[in-house]
Short mmCIF file of N, CA and C in Angstrom, two decimals:
data_model
loop_
_atom_site.label_atom_id
_atom_site.label_comp_id
_atom_site.label_asym_id
_atom_site.label_seq_id
_atom_site.Cartn_x
_atom_site.Cartn_y
_atom_site.Cartn_z
N MET A 1 -111.52 -144.66 -208.04
CA MET A 1 -111.29 -144.86 -209.45
C MET A 1 -111.94 -143.72 -210.23
N ARG A 2 -111.22 -143.29 -211.27
CA ARG A 2 -111.76 -142.27 -212.16
C ARG A 2 -112.02 -142.88 -213.53
N TYR A 3 -112.72 -142.11 -214.34
CA TYR A 3 -113.12 -142.57 -215.66
C TYR A 3 -112.70 -141.52 -216.69
N TRP A 4 -112.31 -142.01 -217.87
CA TRP A 4 -111.76 -141.15 -218.91
C TRP A 4 -112.28 -141.57 -220.27
N LEU A 5 -112.06 -140.69 -221.24
CA LEU A 5 -112.27 -141.02 -222.63
C LEU A 5 -111.02 -140.59 -223.37
N VAL A 6 -110.47 -141.48 -224.20
CA VAL A 6 -109.34 -141.12 -225.06
C VAL A 6 -109.77 -141.33 -226.50
N LYS A 7 -109.31 -140.41 -227.35
CA LYS A 7 -109.64 -140.48 -228.77
C LYS A 7 -108.44 -141.00 -229.55
N SER A 8 -108.74 -141.80 -230.55
CA SER A 8 -107.70 -142.31 -231.43
C SER A 8 -108.24 -142.35 -232.85
N GLU A 9 -107.38 -142.04 -233.81
CA GLU A 9 -107.74 -142.20 -235.21
C GLU A 9 -107.46 -143.65 -235.57
N PRO A 10 -108.49 -144.42 -235.91
CA PRO A 10 -108.30 -145.86 -236.09
C PRO A 10 -107.33 -146.25 -237.21
N ASP A 11 -107.12 -145.36 -238.18
CA ASP A 11 -106.14 -145.69 -239.22
C ASP A 11 -104.71 -145.53 -238.70
N GLU A 12 -104.54 -144.82 -237.58
CA GLU A 12 -103.24 -144.69 -236.93
C GLU A 12 -103.05 -145.72 -235.82
N PHE A 13 -104.05 -145.85 -234.96
CA PHE A 13 -104.01 -146.82 -233.86
C PHE A 13 -105.44 -147.08 -233.43
N SER A 14 -105.88 -148.32 -233.57
CA SER A 14 -107.27 -148.67 -233.27
C SER A 14 -107.35 -149.52 -232.01
N LEU A 15 -108.58 -149.74 -231.57
CA LEU A 15 -108.79 -150.64 -230.43
C LEU A 15 -108.33 -152.05 -230.78
N ASP A 16 -108.48 -152.45 -232.03
CA ASP A 16 -107.96 -153.75 -232.46
C ASP A 16 -106.45 -153.83 -232.27
N ASN A 17 -105.74 -152.72 -232.57
CA ASN A 17 -104.30 -152.70 -232.34
C ASN A 17 -103.98 -152.88 -230.86
N LEU A 18 -104.74 -152.19 -230.00
CA LEU A 18 -104.51 -152.32 -228.56
C LEU A 18 -104.79 -153.75 -228.11
N LYS A 19 -105.84 -154.34 -228.63
CA LYS A 19 -106.15 -155.73 -228.27
C LYS A 19 -105.00 -156.66 -228.64
N GLU A 20 -104.44 -156.46 -229.82
CA GLU A 20 -103.34 -157.30 -230.28
C GLU A 20 -102.09 -157.10 -229.42
N LEU A 21 -101.78 -155.85 -229.09
CA LEU A 21 -100.59 -155.55 -228.29
C LEU A 21 -100.79 -155.84 -226.81
N LYS A 22 -102.04 -155.79 -226.36
CA LYS A 22 -102.44 -155.94 -224.96
C LYS A 22 -102.13 -154.69 -224.12
N LYS A 23 -101.04 -154.00 -224.42
CA LYS A 23 -100.63 -152.82 -223.66
C LYS A 23 -99.89 -151.88 -224.60
N THR A 24 -100.09 -150.57 -224.39
CA THR A 24 -99.39 -149.59 -225.21
C THR A 24 -99.11 -148.33 -224.40
N SER A 25 -98.13 -147.58 -224.85
CA SER A 25 -97.84 -146.27 -224.29
C SER A 25 -98.75 -145.27 -225.00
N TRP A 26 -99.57 -144.54 -224.24
CA TRP A 26 -100.46 -143.54 -224.82
C TRP A 26 -99.68 -142.24 -224.89
N GLU A 27 -99.03 -142.04 -226.02
CA GLU A 27 -98.14 -140.90 -226.19
C GLU A 27 -98.61 -140.04 -227.35
N GLY A 28 -97.95 -138.90 -227.52
CA GLY A 28 -98.29 -138.01 -228.62
C GLY A 28 -99.38 -137.00 -228.30
N VAL A 29 -99.79 -136.93 -227.05
CA VAL A 29 -100.82 -135.95 -226.65
C VAL A 29 -100.14 -134.58 -226.57
N ARG A 30 -100.63 -133.63 -227.37
CA ARG A 30 -100.00 -132.32 -227.45
C ARG A 30 -101.00 -131.19 -227.20
N ASN A 31 -101.79 -131.36 -226.20
CA ASN A 31 -102.72 -130.34 -225.73
C ASN A 31 -102.49 -130.22 -224.23
N TYR A 32 -102.30 -129.00 -223.75
CA TYR A 32 -101.94 -128.83 -222.34
C TYR A 32 -103.02 -129.31 -221.38
N GLN A 33 -104.27 -129.07 -221.69
CA GLN A 33 -105.33 -129.52 -220.79
C GLN A 33 -105.38 -131.04 -220.74
N ALA A 34 -105.28 -131.69 -221.90
CA ALA A 34 -105.26 -133.16 -221.94
C ALA A 34 -104.03 -133.68 -221.20
N ARG A 35 -102.88 -133.04 -221.42
CA ARG A 35 -101.65 -133.43 -220.72
C ARG A 35 -101.83 -133.33 -219.21
N ASN A 36 -102.44 -132.26 -218.76
CA ASN A 36 -102.64 -132.07 -217.32
C ASN A 36 -103.54 -133.15 -216.73
N PHE A 37 -104.57 -133.55 -217.46
CA PHE A 37 -105.40 -134.67 -216.98
C PHE A 37 -104.54 -135.92 -216.80
N MET A 38 -103.71 -136.22 -217.79
CA MET A 38 -102.87 -137.41 -217.72
C MET A 38 -101.84 -137.30 -216.60
N ARG A 39 -101.22 -136.15 -216.49
CA ARG A 39 -100.14 -135.95 -215.52
C ARG A 39 -100.65 -135.86 -214.09
N ASP A 40 -101.76 -135.16 -213.90
CA ASP A 40 -102.19 -134.82 -212.54
C ASP A 40 -103.32 -135.68 -211.99
N GLU A 41 -104.09 -136.33 -212.86
CA GLU A 41 -105.30 -137.00 -212.37
C GLU A 41 -105.42 -138.48 -212.72
N MET A 42 -104.85 -138.91 -213.83
CA MET A 42 -104.96 -140.33 -214.19
C MET A 42 -104.17 -141.18 -213.20
N ALA A 43 -104.71 -142.36 -212.90
CA ALA A 43 -104.05 -143.27 -211.96
C ALA A 43 -104.25 -144.71 -212.42
N VAL A 44 -103.34 -145.56 -211.99
CA VAL A 44 -103.43 -146.98 -212.32
C VAL A 44 -104.80 -147.51 -211.87
N GLY A 45 -105.45 -148.25 -212.76
CA GLY A 45 -106.75 -148.83 -212.46
C GLY A 45 -107.93 -148.01 -212.96
N ASP A 46 -107.69 -146.76 -213.34
CA ASP A 46 -108.78 -145.95 -213.90
C ASP A 46 -109.28 -146.61 -215.19
N ARG A 47 -110.57 -146.48 -215.44
CA ARG A 47 -111.19 -147.06 -216.64
C ARG A 47 -111.29 -145.99 -217.73
N VAL A 48 -111.16 -146.44 -218.98
CA VAL A 48 -111.07 -145.54 -220.12
C VAL A 48 -112.02 -145.99 -221.23
N LEU A 49 -112.85 -145.07 -221.70
CA LEU A 49 -113.64 -145.31 -222.91
C LEU A 49 -112.73 -145.03 -224.10
N PHE A 50 -112.65 -145.96 -225.02
CA PHE A 50 -111.79 -145.84 -226.20
C PHE A 50 -112.66 -145.38 -227.36
N TYR A 51 -112.33 -144.22 -227.92
CA TYR A 51 -113.16 -143.54 -228.91
C TYR A 51 -112.43 -143.49 -230.25
N HIS A 52 -113.08 -143.93 -231.30
CA HIS A 52 -112.51 -143.82 -232.64
C HIS A 52 -113.02 -142.52 -233.27
N SER A 53 -112.10 -141.62 -233.56
CA SER A 53 -112.45 -140.37 -234.24
C SER A 53 -112.11 -140.52 -235.72
N ARG A 54 -112.52 -139.57 -236.50
CA ARG A 54 -112.27 -139.56 -237.94
C ARG A 54 -112.68 -140.88 -238.60
N GLU A 55 -113.76 -141.41 -238.11
CA GLU A 55 -114.34 -142.62 -238.67
C GLU A 55 -115.83 -142.33 -238.80
N ARG A 56 -116.49 -142.95 -239.72
CA ARG A 56 -117.92 -142.73 -239.90
C ARG A 56 -118.70 -143.94 -239.45
N PRO A 57 -119.49 -143.84 -238.42
CA PRO A 57 -119.59 -142.68 -237.53
C PRO A 57 -118.52 -142.76 -236.44
N PRO A 58 -118.05 -141.60 -235.95
CA PRO A 58 -117.13 -141.64 -234.82
C PRO A 58 -117.89 -142.09 -233.57
N GLY A 59 -117.17 -142.70 -232.64
CA GLY A 59 -117.86 -143.11 -231.41
C GLY A 59 -117.01 -143.97 -230.51
N VAL A 60 -117.60 -144.32 -229.38
CA VAL A 60 -116.95 -145.16 -228.37
C VAL A 60 -117.06 -146.61 -228.83
N VAL A 61 -115.90 -147.30 -228.86
CA VAL A 61 -115.87 -148.67 -229.38
C VAL A 61 -115.40 -149.69 -228.35
N GLY A 62 -114.82 -149.23 -227.23
CA GLY A 62 -114.31 -150.20 -226.27
C GLY A 62 -113.87 -149.58 -224.97
N VAL A 63 -113.27 -150.43 -224.14
CA VAL A 63 -112.82 -150.04 -222.81
C VAL A 63 -111.36 -150.46 -222.65
N ALA A 64 -110.59 -149.57 -222.05
CA ALA A 64 -109.19 -149.84 -221.69
C ALA A 64 -109.03 -149.48 -220.22
N GLU A 65 -107.83 -149.70 -219.71
CA GLU A 65 -107.54 -149.37 -218.32
C GLU A 65 -106.16 -148.73 -218.25
N VAL A 66 -106.03 -147.74 -217.37
CA VAL A 66 -104.73 -147.10 -217.14
C VAL A 66 -103.85 -148.09 -216.38
N ALA A 67 -102.65 -148.34 -216.91
CA ALA A 67 -101.77 -149.36 -216.34
C ALA A 67 -100.47 -148.81 -215.80
N SER A 68 -100.29 -147.48 -215.83
CA SER A 68 -99.08 -146.88 -215.26
C SER A 68 -99.40 -145.46 -214.84
N GLY A 69 -98.53 -144.93 -214.02
CA GLY A 69 -98.59 -143.51 -213.74
C GLY A 69 -97.98 -142.77 -214.92
N PRO A 70 -98.03 -141.44 -214.90
CA PRO A 70 -97.47 -140.67 -216.00
C PRO A 70 -95.94 -140.74 -216.01
N TYR A 71 -95.39 -140.69 -217.20
CA TYR A 71 -93.94 -140.65 -217.39
C TYR A 71 -93.65 -139.80 -218.62
N ALA A 72 -92.41 -139.38 -218.77
CA ALA A 72 -92.04 -138.53 -219.90
C ALA A 72 -92.35 -139.23 -221.22
N ASP A 73 -93.10 -138.56 -222.07
CA ASP A 73 -93.45 -139.10 -223.38
C ASP A 73 -92.17 -139.16 -224.23
N PRO A 74 -91.70 -140.36 -224.58
CA PRO A 74 -90.45 -140.46 -225.32
C PRO A 74 -90.50 -139.83 -226.71
N SER A 75 -91.68 -139.71 -227.29
CA SER A 75 -91.78 -139.17 -228.65
C SER A 75 -91.39 -137.69 -228.71
N GLN A 76 -91.45 -136.98 -227.59
CA GLN A 76 -91.09 -135.57 -227.60
C GLN A 76 -89.60 -135.35 -227.84
N PHE A 77 -88.79 -136.38 -227.60
CA PHE A 77 -87.33 -136.28 -227.77
C PHE A 77 -86.84 -136.91 -229.07
N ASP A 78 -87.74 -137.53 -229.81
CA ASP A 78 -87.39 -138.25 -231.03
C ASP A 78 -87.54 -137.33 -232.24
N VAL A 79 -86.41 -136.88 -232.81
CA VAL A 79 -86.46 -135.93 -233.92
C VAL A 79 -87.18 -136.50 -235.14
N GLY A 80 -87.28 -137.80 -235.25
CA GLY A 80 -87.98 -138.43 -236.36
C GLY A 80 -89.47 -138.58 -236.14
N SER A 81 -89.94 -138.22 -234.95
CA SER A 81 -91.35 -138.39 -234.61
C SER A 81 -92.16 -137.14 -234.98
N PRO A 82 -93.39 -137.33 -235.43
CA PRO A 82 -94.24 -136.15 -235.66
C PRO A 82 -94.58 -135.43 -234.36
N TYR A 83 -94.29 -136.05 -233.22
CA TYR A 83 -94.58 -135.46 -231.92
C TYR A 83 -93.34 -134.86 -231.27
N PHE A 84 -92.24 -134.74 -232.02
CA PHE A 84 -91.00 -134.15 -231.51
C PHE A 84 -91.27 -132.72 -231.05
N ASP A 85 -90.68 -132.36 -229.91
CA ASP A 85 -90.80 -131.00 -229.38
C ASP A 85 -89.41 -130.49 -229.04
N ALA A 86 -88.88 -129.63 -229.87
CA ALA A 86 -87.52 -129.12 -229.70
C ALA A 86 -87.33 -128.35 -228.39
N LYS A 87 -88.40 -127.83 -227.82
CA LYS A 87 -88.29 -127.06 -226.58
C LYS A 87 -88.36 -127.93 -225.34
N SER A 88 -88.68 -129.19 -225.49
CA SER A 88 -88.78 -130.09 -224.34
C SER A 88 -87.40 -130.63 -224.00
N ARG A 89 -87.09 -130.69 -222.71
CA ARG A 89 -85.78 -131.16 -222.25
C ARG A 89 -85.96 -132.40 -221.38
N ALA A 90 -84.98 -133.27 -221.40
CA ALA A 90 -85.04 -134.51 -220.60
C ALA A 90 -85.18 -134.20 -219.11
N ASP A 91 -84.54 -133.12 -218.66
CA ASP A 91 -84.62 -132.77 -217.23
C ASP A 91 -85.89 -132.00 -216.88
N ALA A 92 -86.64 -131.60 -217.90
CA ALA A 92 -87.91 -130.90 -217.69
C ALA A 92 -88.84 -131.22 -218.86
N PRO A 93 -89.30 -132.47 -218.93
CA PRO A 93 -90.16 -132.84 -220.07
C PRO A 93 -91.47 -132.06 -220.05
N ARG A 94 -91.90 -131.71 -221.22
CA ARG A 94 -93.13 -130.94 -221.37
C ARG A 94 -94.36 -131.85 -221.46
N TRP A 95 -94.17 -133.06 -222.01
CA TRP A 95 -95.29 -133.95 -222.32
C TRP A 95 -95.16 -135.27 -221.60
N VAL A 96 -96.31 -135.87 -221.27
CA VAL A 96 -96.31 -137.15 -220.55
C VAL A 96 -97.09 -138.20 -221.35
N ALA A 97 -96.84 -139.44 -220.96
CA ALA A 97 -97.57 -140.58 -221.51
C ALA A 97 -98.01 -141.44 -220.33
N VAL A 98 -98.97 -142.29 -220.56
CA VAL A 98 -99.36 -143.34 -219.60
C VAL A 98 -99.52 -144.62 -220.40
N ASP A 99 -99.43 -145.75 -219.73
CA ASP A 99 -99.69 -147.02 -220.39
C ASP A 99 -101.17 -147.35 -220.27
N LEU A 100 -101.72 -147.88 -221.35
CA LEU A 100 -103.09 -148.37 -221.37
C LEU A 100 -103.07 -149.85 -221.71
N VAL A 101 -103.97 -150.61 -221.07
CA VAL A 101 -104.15 -152.02 -221.41
C VAL A 101 -105.56 -152.22 -221.94
N TYR A 102 -105.67 -153.18 -222.83
CA TYR A 102 -106.96 -153.53 -223.43
C TYR A 102 -107.84 -154.21 -222.39
N VAL A 103 -109.12 -153.85 -222.36
CA VAL A 103 -110.11 -154.54 -221.51
C VAL A 103 -111.10 -155.29 -222.40
N ARG A 104 -111.82 -154.54 -223.28
CA ARG A 104 -112.78 -155.22 -224.14
C ARG A 104 -113.34 -154.28 -225.20
N HIS A 105 -113.88 -154.88 -226.24
CA HIS A 105 -114.66 -154.17 -227.23
C HIS A 105 -116.09 -154.06 -226.70
N LEU A 106 -116.78 -153.00 -227.08
CA LEU A 106 -118.20 -152.90 -226.78
C LEU A 106 -118.98 -153.77 -227.77
N ARG A 107 -120.11 -154.26 -227.35
CA ARG A 107 -120.96 -155.06 -228.24
C ARG A 107 -121.36 -154.22 -229.46
N ASN A 108 -121.73 -152.97 -229.23
CA ASN A 108 -122.11 -152.04 -230.30
C ASN A 108 -121.44 -150.70 -230.06
N ARG A 109 -120.96 -150.10 -231.12
CA ARG A 109 -120.39 -148.75 -231.04
C ARG A 109 -121.47 -147.80 -230.54
N VAL A 110 -121.06 -146.83 -229.71
CA VAL A 110 -121.97 -145.76 -229.29
C VAL A 110 -121.50 -144.51 -230.01
N GLY A 111 -122.22 -144.15 -231.06
CA GLY A 111 -121.82 -143.06 -231.93
C GLY A 111 -121.97 -141.69 -231.30
N LEU A 112 -121.16 -140.76 -231.79
CA LEU A 112 -121.20 -139.39 -231.30
C LEU A 112 -122.58 -138.77 -231.48
N ASP A 113 -123.21 -139.04 -232.60
CA ASP A 113 -124.55 -138.48 -232.83
C ASP A 113 -125.53 -138.96 -231.77
N ARG A 114 -125.42 -140.21 -231.38
CA ARG A 114 -126.30 -140.77 -230.34
C ARG A 114 -125.98 -140.17 -228.97
N ILE A 115 -124.69 -139.98 -228.70
CA ILE A 115 -124.28 -139.36 -227.44
C ILE A 115 -124.86 -137.95 -227.36
N LYS A 116 -124.72 -137.18 -228.44
CA LYS A 116 -125.23 -135.81 -228.46
C LYS A 116 -126.75 -135.75 -228.34
N ALA A 117 -127.43 -136.80 -228.80
CA ALA A 117 -128.90 -136.83 -228.76
C ALA A 117 -129.44 -137.34 -227.43
N THR A 118 -128.57 -137.78 -226.54
CA THR A 118 -129.00 -138.34 -225.25
C THR A 118 -128.96 -137.25 -224.19
N GLU A 119 -130.12 -136.88 -223.69
CA GLU A 119 -130.23 -135.79 -222.72
C GLU A 119 -129.30 -135.98 -221.52
N ALA A 120 -129.20 -137.19 -221.02
CA ALA A 120 -128.39 -137.46 -219.82
C ALA A 120 -126.89 -137.31 -220.06
N LEU A 121 -126.48 -137.16 -221.33
CA LEU A 121 -125.04 -137.03 -221.64
C LEU A 121 -124.65 -135.62 -222.08
N GLN A 122 -125.56 -134.67 -221.94
CA GLN A 122 -125.29 -133.32 -222.42
C GLN A 122 -124.17 -132.61 -221.68
N GLU A 123 -123.85 -133.06 -220.47
CA GLU A 123 -122.78 -132.42 -219.70
C GLU A 123 -121.42 -133.09 -219.91
N MET A 124 -121.36 -134.11 -220.76
CA MET A 124 -120.08 -134.76 -221.05
C MET A 124 -119.11 -133.77 -221.67
N VAL A 125 -117.84 -133.87 -221.30
CA VAL A 125 -116.82 -133.03 -221.92
C VAL A 125 -116.79 -133.27 -223.43
N LEU A 126 -117.04 -134.49 -223.85
CA LEU A 126 -117.07 -134.82 -225.28
C LEU A 126 -118.09 -133.97 -226.03
N VAL A 127 -119.18 -133.64 -225.40
CA VAL A 127 -120.21 -132.82 -226.03
C VAL A 127 -119.84 -131.34 -225.94
N LYS A 128 -119.28 -130.93 -224.80
CA LYS A 128 -118.98 -129.51 -224.57
C LYS A 128 -117.64 -129.06 -225.15
N ARG A 129 -116.63 -129.93 -225.11
CA ARG A 129 -115.28 -129.61 -225.60
C ARG A 129 -114.80 -130.74 -226.51
N PRO A 130 -115.43 -130.91 -227.66
CA PRO A 130 -115.18 -132.09 -228.49
C PRO A 130 -113.77 -132.20 -229.08
N ARG A 131 -112.97 -131.15 -229.02
CA ARG A 131 -111.63 -131.20 -229.62
C ARG A 131 -110.60 -131.87 -228.72
N LEU A 132 -110.88 -131.99 -227.42
CA LEU A 132 -109.91 -132.63 -226.52
C LEU A 132 -109.73 -134.10 -226.87
N SER A 133 -108.50 -134.59 -226.74
CA SER A 133 -108.23 -136.00 -227.07
C SER A 133 -108.20 -136.89 -225.83
N VAL A 134 -108.09 -136.29 -224.67
CA VAL A 134 -108.14 -137.00 -223.38
C VAL A 134 -109.03 -136.17 -222.47
N MET A 135 -110.06 -136.82 -221.90
CA MET A 135 -111.00 -136.04 -221.09
C MET A 135 -111.60 -136.90 -219.99
N PRO A 136 -111.97 -136.26 -218.88
CA PRO A 136 -112.63 -137.01 -217.81
C PRO A 136 -114.07 -137.34 -218.19
N VAL A 137 -114.56 -138.42 -217.61
CA VAL A 137 -115.94 -138.87 -217.79
C VAL A 137 -116.48 -139.20 -216.41
N SER A 138 -117.69 -138.78 -216.09
CA SER A 138 -118.26 -139.15 -214.80
C SER A 138 -118.59 -140.64 -214.79
N ARG A 139 -118.68 -141.19 -213.60
CA ARG A 139 -119.04 -142.61 -213.48
C ARG A 139 -120.41 -142.87 -214.11
N GLU A 140 -121.34 -141.96 -213.88
CA GLU A 140 -122.69 -142.11 -214.42
C GLU A 140 -122.67 -142.14 -215.95
N HIS A 141 -121.90 -141.24 -216.55
CA HIS A 141 -121.81 -141.20 -218.01
C HIS A 141 -121.11 -142.45 -218.55
N PHE A 142 -120.06 -142.89 -217.86
CA PHE A 142 -119.35 -144.10 -218.25
C PHE A 142 -120.31 -145.29 -218.27
N GLU A 143 -121.06 -145.45 -217.19
CA GLU A 143 -121.99 -146.58 -217.08
C GLU A 143 -123.13 -146.48 -218.10
N LEU A 144 -123.60 -145.27 -218.36
CA LEU A 144 -124.67 -145.10 -219.34
C LEU A 144 -124.18 -145.48 -220.74
N ILE A 145 -122.98 -145.09 -221.09
CA ILE A 145 -122.45 -145.45 -222.41
C ILE A 145 -122.29 -146.96 -222.53
N LEU A 146 -121.84 -147.62 -221.46
CA LEU A 146 -121.76 -149.08 -221.50
C LEU A 146 -123.14 -149.69 -221.68
N GLU A 147 -124.13 -149.14 -220.99
CA GLU A 147 -125.51 -149.62 -221.13
C GLU A 147 -126.01 -149.41 -222.56
N MET A 148 -125.74 -148.24 -223.12
CA MET A 148 -126.16 -147.94 -224.49
C MET A 148 -125.51 -148.89 -225.49
N SER A 149 -124.31 -149.33 -225.20
CA SER A 149 -123.60 -150.22 -226.13
C SER A 149 -124.25 -151.60 -226.22
N ARG A 150 -125.05 -151.93 -225.24
CA ARG A 150 -125.74 -153.23 -225.26
C ARG A 150 -127.02 -153.19 -226.09
N GLU A 151 -127.43 -151.97 -226.46
CA GLU A 151 -128.63 -151.79 -227.28
C GLU A 151 -128.22 -151.66 -228.74
N VAL A 152 -129.09 -152.02 -229.63
CA VAL A 152 -128.84 -151.82 -231.06
C VAL A 152 -129.24 -150.40 -231.41
N GLU A 153 -128.37 -149.71 -232.15
CA GLU A 153 -128.67 -148.32 -232.54
C GLU A 153 -129.77 -148.28 -233.58
#
């Protein structure tokens, strides 16, 4: 099993939305490195830290699970979608999606400022490459963030 972090803008799609839907297609990823993680490394059963960005404070708010292998992101073919890609073809899709299912909310949000201030998390991709929207997380970092969520900030 691998561990991941995905970022979402809560005014667009929040962990509460995922909880209500139970399952969603994680689409609209338009960064090649993030796409490659989804296409080449994500697998059914992998655990995912759900991160709310563009919120004060931004941070990890819950856990999801990968529920499908990668498939062609349908939004790349939808001319009405902000994620439409005119260069992508059905026979050679450029972008992928995976399904995520809701697991749980964390007891307490683990804010980005707290993550950055924690010595043991300095090697997280979130700290080193904060612009990525999908990134791997080590098992140790995943477990530490869950532990931190049980503490009051």
